[in-house]
XYZ file of C-alpha atoms in Angstrom:
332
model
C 25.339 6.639 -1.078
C 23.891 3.009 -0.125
C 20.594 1.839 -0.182
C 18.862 -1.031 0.110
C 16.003 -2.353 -2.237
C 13.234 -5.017 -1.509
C 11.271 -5.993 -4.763
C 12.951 -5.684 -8.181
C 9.746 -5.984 -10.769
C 9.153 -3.370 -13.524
C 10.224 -0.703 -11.749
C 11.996 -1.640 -8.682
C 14.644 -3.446 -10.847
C 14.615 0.021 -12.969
C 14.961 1.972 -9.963
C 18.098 -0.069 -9.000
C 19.571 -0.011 -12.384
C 19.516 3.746 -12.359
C 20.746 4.725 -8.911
C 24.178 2.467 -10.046
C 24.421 4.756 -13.426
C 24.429 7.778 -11.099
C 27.202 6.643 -8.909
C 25.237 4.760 -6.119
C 25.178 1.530 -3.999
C 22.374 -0.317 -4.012
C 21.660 -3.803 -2.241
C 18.943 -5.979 -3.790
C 16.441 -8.604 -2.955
C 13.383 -10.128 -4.851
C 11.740 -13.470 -4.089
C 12.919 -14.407 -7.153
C 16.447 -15.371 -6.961
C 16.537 -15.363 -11.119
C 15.314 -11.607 -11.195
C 17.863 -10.410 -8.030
C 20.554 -11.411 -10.210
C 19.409 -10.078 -13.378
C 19.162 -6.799 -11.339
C 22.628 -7.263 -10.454
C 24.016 -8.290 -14.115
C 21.890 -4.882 -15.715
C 23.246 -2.585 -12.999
C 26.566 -0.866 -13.486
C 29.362 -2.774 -12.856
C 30.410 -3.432 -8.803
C 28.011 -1.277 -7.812
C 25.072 -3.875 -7.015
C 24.828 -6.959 -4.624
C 22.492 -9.382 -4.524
C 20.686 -11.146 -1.426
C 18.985 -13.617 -0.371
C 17.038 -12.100 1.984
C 15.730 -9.813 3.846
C 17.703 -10.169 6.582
C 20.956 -10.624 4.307
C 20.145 -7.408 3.252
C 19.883 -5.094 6.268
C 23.307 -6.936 7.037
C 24.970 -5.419 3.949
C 24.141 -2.013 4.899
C 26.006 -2.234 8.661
C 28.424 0.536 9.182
C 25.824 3.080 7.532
C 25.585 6.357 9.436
C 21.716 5.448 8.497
C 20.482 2.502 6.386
C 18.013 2.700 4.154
C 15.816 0.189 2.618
C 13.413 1.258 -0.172
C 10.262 -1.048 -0.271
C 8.961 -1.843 -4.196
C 6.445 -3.750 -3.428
C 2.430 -4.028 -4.430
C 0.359 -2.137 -1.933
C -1.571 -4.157 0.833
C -0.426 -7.221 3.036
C 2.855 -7.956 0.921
C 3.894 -4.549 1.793
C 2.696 -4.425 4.762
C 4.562 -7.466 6.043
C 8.107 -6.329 4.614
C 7.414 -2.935 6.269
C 6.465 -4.688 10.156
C 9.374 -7.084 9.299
C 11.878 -4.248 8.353
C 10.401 -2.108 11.709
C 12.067 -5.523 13.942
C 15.352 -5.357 12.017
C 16.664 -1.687 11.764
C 17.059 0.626 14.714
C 16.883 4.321 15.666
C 17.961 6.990 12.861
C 17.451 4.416 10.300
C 14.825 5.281 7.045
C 12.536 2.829 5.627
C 10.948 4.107 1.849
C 7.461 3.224 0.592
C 7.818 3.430 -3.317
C 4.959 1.404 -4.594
C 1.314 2.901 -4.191
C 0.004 2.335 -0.827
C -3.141 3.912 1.014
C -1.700 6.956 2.476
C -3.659 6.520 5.595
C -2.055 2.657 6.315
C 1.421 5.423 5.511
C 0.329 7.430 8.504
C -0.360 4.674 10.876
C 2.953 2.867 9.593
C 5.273 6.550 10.795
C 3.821 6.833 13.829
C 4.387 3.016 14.513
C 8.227 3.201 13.324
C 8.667 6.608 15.284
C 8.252 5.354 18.460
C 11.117 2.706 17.577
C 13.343 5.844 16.366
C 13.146 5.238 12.376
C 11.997 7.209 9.923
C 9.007 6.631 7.435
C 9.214 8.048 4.239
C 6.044 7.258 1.135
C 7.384 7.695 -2.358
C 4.556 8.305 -5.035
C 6.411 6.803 -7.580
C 4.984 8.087 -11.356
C 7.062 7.107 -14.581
C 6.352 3.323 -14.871
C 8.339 1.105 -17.458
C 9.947 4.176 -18.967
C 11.563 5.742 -15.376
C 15.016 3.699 -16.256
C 15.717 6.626 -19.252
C 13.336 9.250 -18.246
C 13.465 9.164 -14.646
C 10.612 9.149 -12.056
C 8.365 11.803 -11.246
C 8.242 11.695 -6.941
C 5.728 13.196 -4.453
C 7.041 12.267 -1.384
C 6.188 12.843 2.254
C 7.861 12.536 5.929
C 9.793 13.675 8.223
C 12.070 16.818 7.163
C 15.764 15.391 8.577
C 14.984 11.942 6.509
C 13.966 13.832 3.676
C 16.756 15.822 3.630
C 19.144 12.526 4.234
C 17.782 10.869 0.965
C 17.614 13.510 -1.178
C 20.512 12.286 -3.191
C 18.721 8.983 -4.278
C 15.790 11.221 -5.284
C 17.638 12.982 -7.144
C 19.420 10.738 -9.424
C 16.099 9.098 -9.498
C 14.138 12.245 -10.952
C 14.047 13.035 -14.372
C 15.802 16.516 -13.977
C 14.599 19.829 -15.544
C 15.373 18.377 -19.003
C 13.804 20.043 -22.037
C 10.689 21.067 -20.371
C 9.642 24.776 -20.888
C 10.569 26.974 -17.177
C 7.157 28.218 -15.774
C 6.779 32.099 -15.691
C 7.087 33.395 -11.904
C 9.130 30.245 -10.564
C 11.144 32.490 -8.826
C 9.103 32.631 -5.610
C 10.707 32.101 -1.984
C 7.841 29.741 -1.445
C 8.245 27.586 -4.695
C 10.317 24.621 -4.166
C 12.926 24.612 -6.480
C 13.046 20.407 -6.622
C 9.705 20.734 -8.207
C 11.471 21.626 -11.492
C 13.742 18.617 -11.556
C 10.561 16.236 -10.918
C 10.173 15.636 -7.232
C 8.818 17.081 -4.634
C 8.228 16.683 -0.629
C 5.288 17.060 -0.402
C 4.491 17.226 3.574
C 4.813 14.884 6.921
C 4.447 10.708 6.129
C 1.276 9.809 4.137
C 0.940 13.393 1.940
C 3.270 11.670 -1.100
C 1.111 8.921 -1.518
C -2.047 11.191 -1.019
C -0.889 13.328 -4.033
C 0.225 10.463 -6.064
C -3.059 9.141 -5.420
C -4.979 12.028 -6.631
C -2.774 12.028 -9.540
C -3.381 8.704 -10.344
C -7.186 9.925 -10.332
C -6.673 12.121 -12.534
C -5.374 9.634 -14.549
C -8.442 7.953 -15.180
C -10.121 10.748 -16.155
C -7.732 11.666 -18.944
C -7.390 8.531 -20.359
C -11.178 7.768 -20.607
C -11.646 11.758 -22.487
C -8.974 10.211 -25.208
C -10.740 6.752 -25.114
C -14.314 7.850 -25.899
C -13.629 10.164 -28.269
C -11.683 8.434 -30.301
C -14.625 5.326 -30.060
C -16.673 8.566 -31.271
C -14.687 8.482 -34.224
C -14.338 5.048 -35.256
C -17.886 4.923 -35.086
C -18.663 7.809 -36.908
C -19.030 5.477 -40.290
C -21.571 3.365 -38.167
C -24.754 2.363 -40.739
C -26.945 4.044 -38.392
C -26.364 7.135 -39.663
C -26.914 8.976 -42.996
C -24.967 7.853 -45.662
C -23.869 11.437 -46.242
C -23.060 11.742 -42.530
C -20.483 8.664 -42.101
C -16.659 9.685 -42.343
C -14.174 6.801 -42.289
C -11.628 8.053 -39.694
C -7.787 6.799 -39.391
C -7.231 6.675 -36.048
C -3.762 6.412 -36.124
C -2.954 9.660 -38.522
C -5.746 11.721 -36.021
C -3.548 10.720 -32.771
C -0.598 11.735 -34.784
C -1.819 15.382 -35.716
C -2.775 15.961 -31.937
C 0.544 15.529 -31.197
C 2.067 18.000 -33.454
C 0.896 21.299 -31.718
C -2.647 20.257 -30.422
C -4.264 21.356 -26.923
C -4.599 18.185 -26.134
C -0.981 17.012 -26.913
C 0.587 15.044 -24.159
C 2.253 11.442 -22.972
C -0.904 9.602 -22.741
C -1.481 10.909 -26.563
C 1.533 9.624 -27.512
C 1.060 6.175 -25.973
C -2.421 6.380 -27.708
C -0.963 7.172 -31.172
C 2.385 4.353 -31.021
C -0.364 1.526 -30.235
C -2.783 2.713 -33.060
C -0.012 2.666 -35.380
C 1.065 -0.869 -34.534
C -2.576 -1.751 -34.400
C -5.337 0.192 -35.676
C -8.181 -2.425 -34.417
C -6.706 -2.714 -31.262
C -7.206 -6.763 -31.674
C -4.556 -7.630 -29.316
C -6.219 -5.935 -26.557
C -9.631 -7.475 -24.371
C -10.833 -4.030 -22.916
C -11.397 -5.151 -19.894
C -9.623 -2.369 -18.021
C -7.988 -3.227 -14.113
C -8.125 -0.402 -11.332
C -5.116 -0.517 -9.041
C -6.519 0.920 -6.268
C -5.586 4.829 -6.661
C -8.592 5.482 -8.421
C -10.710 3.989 -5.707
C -9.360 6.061 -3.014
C -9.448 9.206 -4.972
C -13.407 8.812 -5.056
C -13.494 7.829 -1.097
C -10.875 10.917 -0.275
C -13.599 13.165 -2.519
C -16.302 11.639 -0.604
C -14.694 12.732 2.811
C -14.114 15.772 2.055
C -17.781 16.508 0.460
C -15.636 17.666 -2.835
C -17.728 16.808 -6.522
C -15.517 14.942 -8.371
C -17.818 13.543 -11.604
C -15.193 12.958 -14.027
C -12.736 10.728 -12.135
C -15.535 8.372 -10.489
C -17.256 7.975 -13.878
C -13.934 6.972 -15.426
C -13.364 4.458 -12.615
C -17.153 3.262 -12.437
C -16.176 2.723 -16.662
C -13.372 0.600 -15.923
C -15.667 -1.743 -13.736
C -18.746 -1.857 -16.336
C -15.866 -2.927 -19.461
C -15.229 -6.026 -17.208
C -18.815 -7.380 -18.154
C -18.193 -6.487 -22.314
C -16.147 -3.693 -23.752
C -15.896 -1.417 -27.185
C -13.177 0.391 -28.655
C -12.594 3.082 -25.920
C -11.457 0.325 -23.444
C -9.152 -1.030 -25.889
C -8.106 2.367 -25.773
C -7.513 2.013 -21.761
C -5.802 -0.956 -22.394
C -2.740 0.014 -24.640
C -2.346 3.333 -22.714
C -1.945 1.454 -19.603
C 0.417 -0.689 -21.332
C 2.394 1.472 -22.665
C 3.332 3.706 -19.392
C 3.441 1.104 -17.099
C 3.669 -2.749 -18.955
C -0.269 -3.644 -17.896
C -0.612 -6.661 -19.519
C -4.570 -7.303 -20.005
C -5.412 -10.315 -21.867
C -7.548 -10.680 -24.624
């Protein structure tokens, strides 16, 4: 299969290079002409062309029964203009993808726009960051079934497969979606992918601030302002190791956590002042809306805002998690 690809950063470029390992087409364009052909160069061989354009690149996918053109791009007006752009270029039957991590209600507005023109809208929550290329992308997608159904062969090279991960007890249910267990799922009509991925991307933030203040609870457990008798000196590093090794608490984020300690058991290299994307933002509003409590994630985000104004440990924490799933570069 062909598809087209707008936006080749950390993981558009990833998402590219994969689809040609699996025996795919792809047609690329970033702004960049440096990075498009660095795309082209990692990709497997004769299976990736590069463009100048966006224009160019619609071209290279005539004689498609239906082109495609997945959109990489940051969320808001960048996005937004490649998608209104795209609407003026393709026709009827045609499928325009929304990987990055838009607003799921600008997704429903953007499908009902595109329908009336005859293509199809489809958001991608895209989870797996700077490690997707080997480990494949989690996807929560939603649109229109037929669409769905069309591109269901990118997904799938895309996802990260069943791998080694333990089968859940009672999968075997006619209403279970079997593509669940190979790490994507369709999720509902246009805007419900990026309405999950959102909410996942919520959750997120409250994970990652549990890890980061209790490990700041341990570092500071030798502070002088308690009893002598009272103050342990803590190794970081060898306490995120143990977790991993059988704990409750074991998980990716831990692992992150426990690689940067061990490079780095001050942190130094890392400000702690901690960026929100967006997701968590609209997690809190969705909550709001729907008169649903939701403590943990909005004090996690309302965290990330107070460490821009001076930061301890825990942020630093924040910091080399969100480096190490998705290459969040925060500077000291």
């Amino acid at each position: 299969m062909r598809i087209g690809i707008i936006g080749l950063g950390r993981m558009g470029g990833n998402i590219a290079v994969r689809l040609t390992r699996h025996g795919h087409d792809v047609v690329v364009h970033d702004r960049t002409a440096a990075v498009t052909a660095a795309t082209v160069e990692r990709s497997e061989k004769g299976r990736a062309t590069g463009v100048d354009s966006v224009e160019a690149l619609v071209k290279g996918l005539e004689g498609d029964t239906h082109r495609v053109v997945w959109v990489m791009l940051p969320a808001g007006a960048i996005t937004e203009a490649c998608v209104k752009q795209l609407g003026t270029l393709l026709g009827k039957g045609d499928v325009i993808i929304d990987g990055g991590n838009s607003y799921y209600k600008d997704d429903v507005r953007r499908a009902e726009e595109l329908a009336a023109k005859g293509i199809s809208y489809v958001d991608v929550g895209t989870s797996g960051g700077v490690w997707g290329l080997e480990r494949g992308y989690c996807m929560m997608y939603g649109g229109p079934e037929e669409a769905a159904d069309y591109i269901d062969p990118i997904l799938a090279a895309l996802a990260p497969g069943k791998g080694d991960v333990p089968v859940t007890p009672n999968r075997d249910a006619t209403n279970l979606d079997p593509r669940a267990e190979q790490g994507y799922l369709h999720c509902g009509p246009s805007g419900s992918g990026h309405f999950v991925k959102m909410i996942h991307n919520g959750i997120e933030y409250g994970m990652m601030q549990a890890f980061a203040e209790g490990f700041d609870i341990m570092k500071s457990k030798n502070s002088p302002v308690l009893a002598e008798g009272e103050r342990f000196d803590l190794n970081m590093a060898d306490i995120a190791e143990v977790w991993r090794r059988g704990s409750v608490v074991s998980s990716w984020l831990l692992d992150l956590t426990a690689e940067a300690l061990a490079k780095s058991g001050e942190l130094s290299e890392f400000s702690g002042e901690v960026a929100d994307s967006g997701e968590g933002r609209w997690t809190i509003e969705a909550a709001i809306e729907e008169n649903v409590p939701a403590p943990v994630m909005t004090a996690a985000l309302f965290t990330r805002f107070r460490s821009r104004s001076g930061n301890n440990f825990a942020e630093k924490i924040l910091s080399a998690q969100r480096f190490g799933f998705g290459g969040h570069v925060e500077q000291k």
